[in-house]
């Protein structure tokens, strides 16, 4: 019962942060045979399963604005999992960079920098996480047959996530952020694009920042990922991680733009 109460509290936090996003997402029924591959599908009645009531009642607003928007978000996850997770990542990446710019005391708002971070999260980070979270669940859950609620299953998922997935994600982040920044500078600021200069700047950035960024990653991510793998169902793990990434995006924005 204590686990159920903790899960419900976590769900309420997610709902409150995702209400603005959920209101803007379409809700349509999926066609048979869609969503193949590594992206997990939510069960057909996810809202009913998560709140212990009727999905249709939640969508009709019977549980109030929070419950109805949660139902809308869950339906969007069911119908369009990757697109919904990308939209979630975009909103939270933009919010993270806004916070970073405020912390830096910037005198002017850097829109291009914000859009660069959003593009990296939408085009690289979120799709990559969808694939690796699914691979994690397949390897640990299907092959090793370790339940998500068990201590061994949670530990195995966490080890895979933080010591296999995270180093690759951070490495790819620096590479993709450097590429997006160079392309946007060439497109909107008229700066010449040089592949050699791009590679050189990314290598220097990795030499100076990679180890420190990984240390920060483990400090920020290990506790919430324990909660994520212990309590959250697979379809909600990327959105939950995106919420934690609100803090992480502030760190990445500060590091990437130094």
Short mmCIF file of C-alpha atoms in Angstrom, two decimals:
data_model
loop_
_atom_site.label_atom_id
_atom_site.label_comp_id
_atom_site.label_asym_id
_atom_site.label_seq_id
_atom_site.Cartn_x
_atom_site.Cartn_y
_atom_site.Cartn_z
CA UNK A 1 0.00 0.00 0.00
CA UNK A 2 2.90 2.36 0.70
CA UNK A 3 4.24 1.65 -2.80
CA UNK A 4 0.81 2.50 -4.25
CA UNK A 5 0.71 5.80 -2.34
CA UNK A 6 4.20 6.72 -3.56
CA UNK A 7 3.23 5.87 -7.12
CA UNK A 8 0.08 8.01 -6.92
CA UNK A 9 2.10 10.96 -5.59
CA UNK A 10 4.58 10.62 -8.45
CA UNK A 11 1.73 10.43 -10.93
CA UNK A 12 0.21 13.66 -9.60
CA UNK A 13 3.55 15.47 -10.07
CA UNK A 14 3.71 14.24 -13.67
CA UNK A 15 0.13 15.30 -14.31
CA UNK A 16 0.63 18.84 -13.00
CA UNK A 17 3.70 19.36 -15.15
CA UNK A 18 2.18 17.85 -18.29
CA UNK A 19 -1.28 19.46 -18.21
CA UNK A 20 -0.33 22.33 -20.61
CA UNK A 21 1.22 19.85 -23.03
CA UNK A 22 -1.64 17.38 -22.83
CA UNK A 23 -4.21 20.03 -23.67
CA UNK A 24 -2.51 20.66 -27.00
CA UNK A 25 -2.13 17.03 -28.08
CA UNK A 26 -4.60 15.27 -30.38
CA UNK A 27 -6.42 12.13 -29.24
CA UNK A 28 -7.11 9.64 -32.00
CA UNK A 29 -7.52 5.90 -32.14
CA UNK A 30 -4.55 3.94 -33.44
CA UNK A 31 -4.75 1.67 -36.46
CA UNK A 32 -3.95 -2.02 -36.19
CA UNK A 33 -0.34 -2.89 -36.78
CA UNK A 34 0.97 0.56 -35.87
CA UNK A 35 3.80 1.38 -33.47
CA UNK A 36 5.98 -1.56 -34.36
CA UNK A 37 9.59 -1.75 -33.29
CA UNK A 38 11.23 -0.64 -30.08
CA UNK A 39 8.64 1.89 -28.91
CA UNK A 40 6.49 0.43 -26.14
CA UNK A 41 2.70 0.64 -26.34
CA UNK A 42 0.48 1.48 -23.39
CA UNK A 43 -2.25 -1.06 -22.57
CA UNK A 44 -5.56 -0.35 -24.23
CA UNK A 45 -7.12 1.15 -21.07
CA UNK A 46 -4.10 2.78 -19.40
CA UNK A 47 -6.07 5.46 -17.59
CA UNK A 48 -8.39 2.96 -15.98
CA UNK A 49 -5.45 0.82 -14.94
CA UNK A 50 -3.52 3.74 -13.44
CA UNK A 51 -6.32 5.45 -11.55
CA UNK A 52 -8.44 2.45 -10.68
CA UNK A 53 -11.47 3.83 -12.47
CA UNK A 54 -13.03 4.34 -15.86
CA UNK A 55 -10.90 5.73 -18.69
CA UNK A 56 -13.94 7.20 -20.37
CA UNK A 57 -15.00 8.90 -17.16
CA UNK A 58 -11.57 10.46 -16.81
CA UNK A 59 -11.61 11.67 -20.41
CA UNK A 60 -15.08 13.14 -19.88
CA UNK A 61 -13.70 15.27 -17.07
CA UNK A 62 -15.31 13.30 -14.25
CA UNK A 63 -12.11 13.49 -12.21
CA UNK A 64 -11.58 17.22 -12.74
CA UNK A 65 -9.15 19.09 -14.96
CA UNK A 66 -6.05 17.22 -13.75
CA UNK A 67 -7.61 13.79 -14.22
CA UNK A 68 -9.07 14.66 -17.62
CA UNK A 69 -5.76 16.06 -18.89
CA UNK A 70 -3.92 13.05 -17.52
CA UNK A 71 -6.36 10.85 -19.47
CA UNK A 72 -5.74 12.95 -22.58
CA UNK A 73 -1.99 12.62 -22.18
CA UNK A 74 -2.20 8.87 -21.64
CA UNK A 75 -4.39 8.51 -24.73
CA UNK A 76 -1.86 10.52 -26.73
CA UNK A 77 0.89 8.20 -25.44
CA UNK A 78 -1.20 5.24 -26.53
CA UNK A 79 -1.99 6.61 -29.99
CA UNK A 80 1.28 8.37 -30.81
CA UNK A 81 3.94 7.32 -28.28
CA UNK A 82 7.03 8.68 -30.01
CA UNK A 83 5.44 11.97 -31.09
CA UNK A 84 4.03 12.55 -27.61
CA UNK A 85 7.36 11.84 -25.95
CA UNK A 86 9.11 14.16 -28.42
CA UNK A 87 6.61 16.92 -27.61
CA UNK A 88 7.19 16.34 -23.90
CA UNK A 89 10.95 16.52 -24.41
CA UNK A 90 10.65 19.73 -26.43
CA UNK A 91 8.59 21.51 -23.76
CA UNK A 92 10.91 20.46 -20.95
CA UNK A 93 14.11 21.19 -22.92
CA UNK A 94 12.88 24.70 -23.66
CA UNK A 95 11.95 25.19 -20.00
CA UNK A 96 15.37 23.94 -18.91
CA UNK A 97 17.22 26.36 -21.16
CA UNK A 98 15.01 29.26 -20.03
CA UNK A 99 15.96 28.46 -16.43
CA UNK A 100 19.64 28.18 -17.41
CA UNK A 101 19.56 31.58 -19.10
CA UNK A 102 17.97 33.11 -15.99
CA UNK A 103 20.64 31.53 -13.78
CA UNK A 104 23.34 32.92 -16.05
CA UNK A 105 21.88 36.40 -15.68
CA UNK A 106 21.66 36.89 -19.44
CA UNK A 107 20.74 40.43 -20.43
CA UNK A 108 18.99 39.24 -23.61
CA UNK A 109 17.06 36.10 -24.47
CA UNK A 110 19.00 33.71 -26.76
CA UNK A 111 16.25 32.14 -28.86
CA UNK A 112 18.60 30.31 -31.22
CA UNK A 113 20.39 28.64 -28.33
CA UNK A 114 17.05 27.47 -26.90
CA UNK A 115 15.94 26.12 -30.27
CA UNK A 116 19.27 24.29 -30.65
CA UNK A 117 18.69 22.46 -27.36
CA UNK A 118 15.08 21.68 -28.28
CA UNK A 119 16.18 20.30 -31.66
CA UNK A 120 18.78 18.03 -30.05
CA UNK A 121 16.23 16.71 -27.55
CA UNK A 122 13.52 16.14 -30.17
CA UNK A 123 15.67 14.70 -32.96
CA UNK A 124 18.28 12.79 -30.96
CA UNK A 125 17.74 12.39 -27.21
CA UNK A 126 14.07 11.36 -27.08
CA UNK A 127 14.12 8.85 -29.99
CA UNK A 128 17.36 7.39 -28.66
CA UNK A 129 15.92 7.03 -25.15
CA UNK A 130 12.75 5.41 -26.51
CA UNK A 131 14.89 2.79 -28.24
CA UNK A 132 17.30 2.19 -25.34
CA UNK A 133 14.56 2.05 -22.69
CA UNK A 134 12.78 -0.54 -24.80
CA UNK A 135 16.05 -2.44 -25.28
CA UNK A 136 16.66 -2.25 -21.53
CA UNK A 137 13.21 -3.69 -20.79
CA UNK A 138 13.67 -6.39 -23.45
CA UNK A 139 17.10 -7.44 -22.13
CA UNK A 140 16.28 -7.34 -18.43
CA UNK A 141 12.58 -8.16 -18.47
CA UNK A 142 12.20 -10.57 -21.39
CA UNK A 143 15.60 -12.24 -21.56
CA UNK A 144 16.75 -12.21 -17.92
CA UNK A 145 13.13 -12.43 -16.69
CA UNK A 146 13.68 -9.98 -13.86
CA UNK A 147 10.47 -8.26 -12.80
CA UNK A 148 10.34 -4.47 -12.71
CA UNK A 149 9.17 -4.48 -9.10
CA UNK A 150 11.95 -6.74 -7.84
CA UNK A 151 15.20 -5.51 -6.31
CA UNK A 152 17.29 -7.45 -8.84
CA UNK A 153 15.18 -6.18 -11.76
CA UNK A 154 15.41 -2.56 -10.65
CA UNK A 155 19.16 -2.84 -10.08
CA UNK A 156 19.76 -4.47 -13.47
CA UNK A 157 17.71 -1.82 -15.30
CA UNK A 158 19.54 0.96 -13.44
CA UNK A 159 22.98 -0.49 -14.24
CA UNK A 160 22.08 -0.79 -17.92
CA UNK A 161 20.69 2.74 -17.97
CA UNK A 162 23.52 4.51 -16.16
CA UNK A 163 26.59 2.56 -17.29
CA UNK A 164 25.62 1.57 -20.84
CA UNK A 165 22.99 4.06 -21.96
CA UNK A 166 24.07 7.27 -20.19
CA UNK A 167 27.69 7.42 -21.47
CA UNK A 168 26.44 7.01 -25.04
CA UNK A 169 23.67 9.61 -24.61
CA UNK A 170 26.07 12.20 -23.18
CA UNK A 171 28.66 11.55 -25.90
CA UNK A 172 25.98 11.87 -28.56
CA UNK A 173 24.62 15.02 -26.94
CA UNK A 174 27.90 16.89 -27.28
CA UNK A 175 28.28 15.74 -30.89
CA UNK A 176 24.69 16.52 -31.90
CA UNK A 177 24.60 19.85 -30.04
CA UNK A 178 27.82 20.90 -31.75
CA UNK A 179 26.42 19.94 -35.15
CA UNK A 180 23.06 21.68 -34.61
CA UNK A 181 24.77 24.81 -33.27
CA UNK A 182 27.12 24.96 -36.27
CA UNK A 183 24.28 24.44 -38.75
CA UNK A 184 22.05 27.06 -37.12
CA UNK A 185 24.94 29.55 -37.02
CA UNK A 186 25.52 28.98 -40.74
CA UNK A 187 21.81 29.24 -41.57
CA UNK A 188 20.81 32.20 -39.42
CA UNK A 189 24.01 34.11 -38.61
CA UNK A 190 25.87 33.66 -41.89
CA UNK A 191 28.84 31.98 -40.23
CA UNK A 192 30.82 29.63 -42.50
CA UNK A 193 30.32 25.92 -41.83
CA UNK A 194 33.53 23.91 -41.50
CA UNK A 195 33.45 20.20 -40.76
CA UNK A 196 37.05 20.26 -39.56
CA UNK A 197 36.33 23.12 -37.18
CA UNK A 198 33.20 21.32 -35.94
CA UNK A 199 35.09 18.11 -35.21
CA UNK A 200 37.87 20.03 -33.49
CA UNK A 201 35.47 21.98 -31.28
CA UNK A 202 33.52 18.82 -30.32
CA UNK A 203 36.75 16.98 -29.44
CA UNK A 204 37.91 19.88 -27.27
CA UNK A 205 34.50 20.04 -25.60
CA UNK A 206 34.58 16.32 -24.86
CA UNK A 207 38.09 16.54 -23.45
CA UNK A 208 37.13 19.42 -21.15
CA UNK A 209 33.57 18.52 -20.17
CA UNK A 210 32.76 14.83 -20.71
CA UNK A 211 34.07 13.36 -17.45
CA UNK A 212 32.61 16.17 -15.34
CA UNK A 213 29.27 15.89 -17.13
CA UNK A 214 29.14 12.14 -16.49
CA UNK A 215 29.84 12.72 -12.80
CA UNK A 216 27.00 15.25 -12.68
CA UNK A 217 24.81 12.78 -14.57
CA UNK A 218 25.26 10.08 -11.94
CA UNK A 219 24.64 12.52 -9.09
CA UNK A 220 21.39 13.78 -10.63
CA UNK A 221 20.03 10.66 -12.32
CA UNK A 222 20.70 7.63 -10.14
CA UNK A 223 18.17 8.40 -7.34
CA UNK A 224 15.23 9.28 -9.64
CA UNK A 225 16.02 6.41 -11.99
CA UNK A 226 15.75 4.03 -9.06
CA UNK A 227 12.22 5.36 -8.59
CA UNK A 228 11.59 5.25 -12.35
CA UNK A 229 12.52 1.59 -12.81
CA UNK A 230 10.97 0.49 -9.51
CA UNK A 231 7.57 2.19 -9.81
CA UNK A 232 6.86 3.47 -13.32
CA UNK A 233 5.40 1.22 -16.07
CA UNK A 234 7.52 1.05 -19.26
CA UNK A 235 5.38 3.47 -21.34
CA UNK A 236 5.78 6.22 -18.71
CA UNK A 237 9.53 5.87 -18.16
CA UNK A 238 10.59 8.28 -20.92
CA UNK A 239 8.05 10.97 -19.84
CA UNK A 240 9.15 10.53 -16.21
CA UNK A 241 12.79 10.79 -17.26
CA UNK A 242 11.90 13.90 -19.25
CA UNK A 243 10.58 15.51 -16.07
CA UNK A 244 13.83 14.72 -14.26
CA UNK A 245 15.61 16.06 -17.34
CA UNK A 246 14.14 19.47 -16.57
CA UNK A 247 16.95 19.73 -13.99
CA UNK A 248 19.39 17.88 -16.23
CA UNK A 249 18.65 20.17 -19.18
CA UNK A 250 19.62 23.16 -17.04
CA UNK A 251 22.98 21.49 -16.36
CA UNK A 252 23.49 20.54 -20.02
CA UNK A 253 22.51 24.02 -21.22
CA UNK A 254 25.01 25.61 -18.85
CA UNK A 255 27.79 23.17 -19.82
CA UNK A 256 27.12 23.11 -23.57
CA UNK A 257 27.08 26.90 -23.86
CA UNK A 258 30.17 27.59 -21.77
#
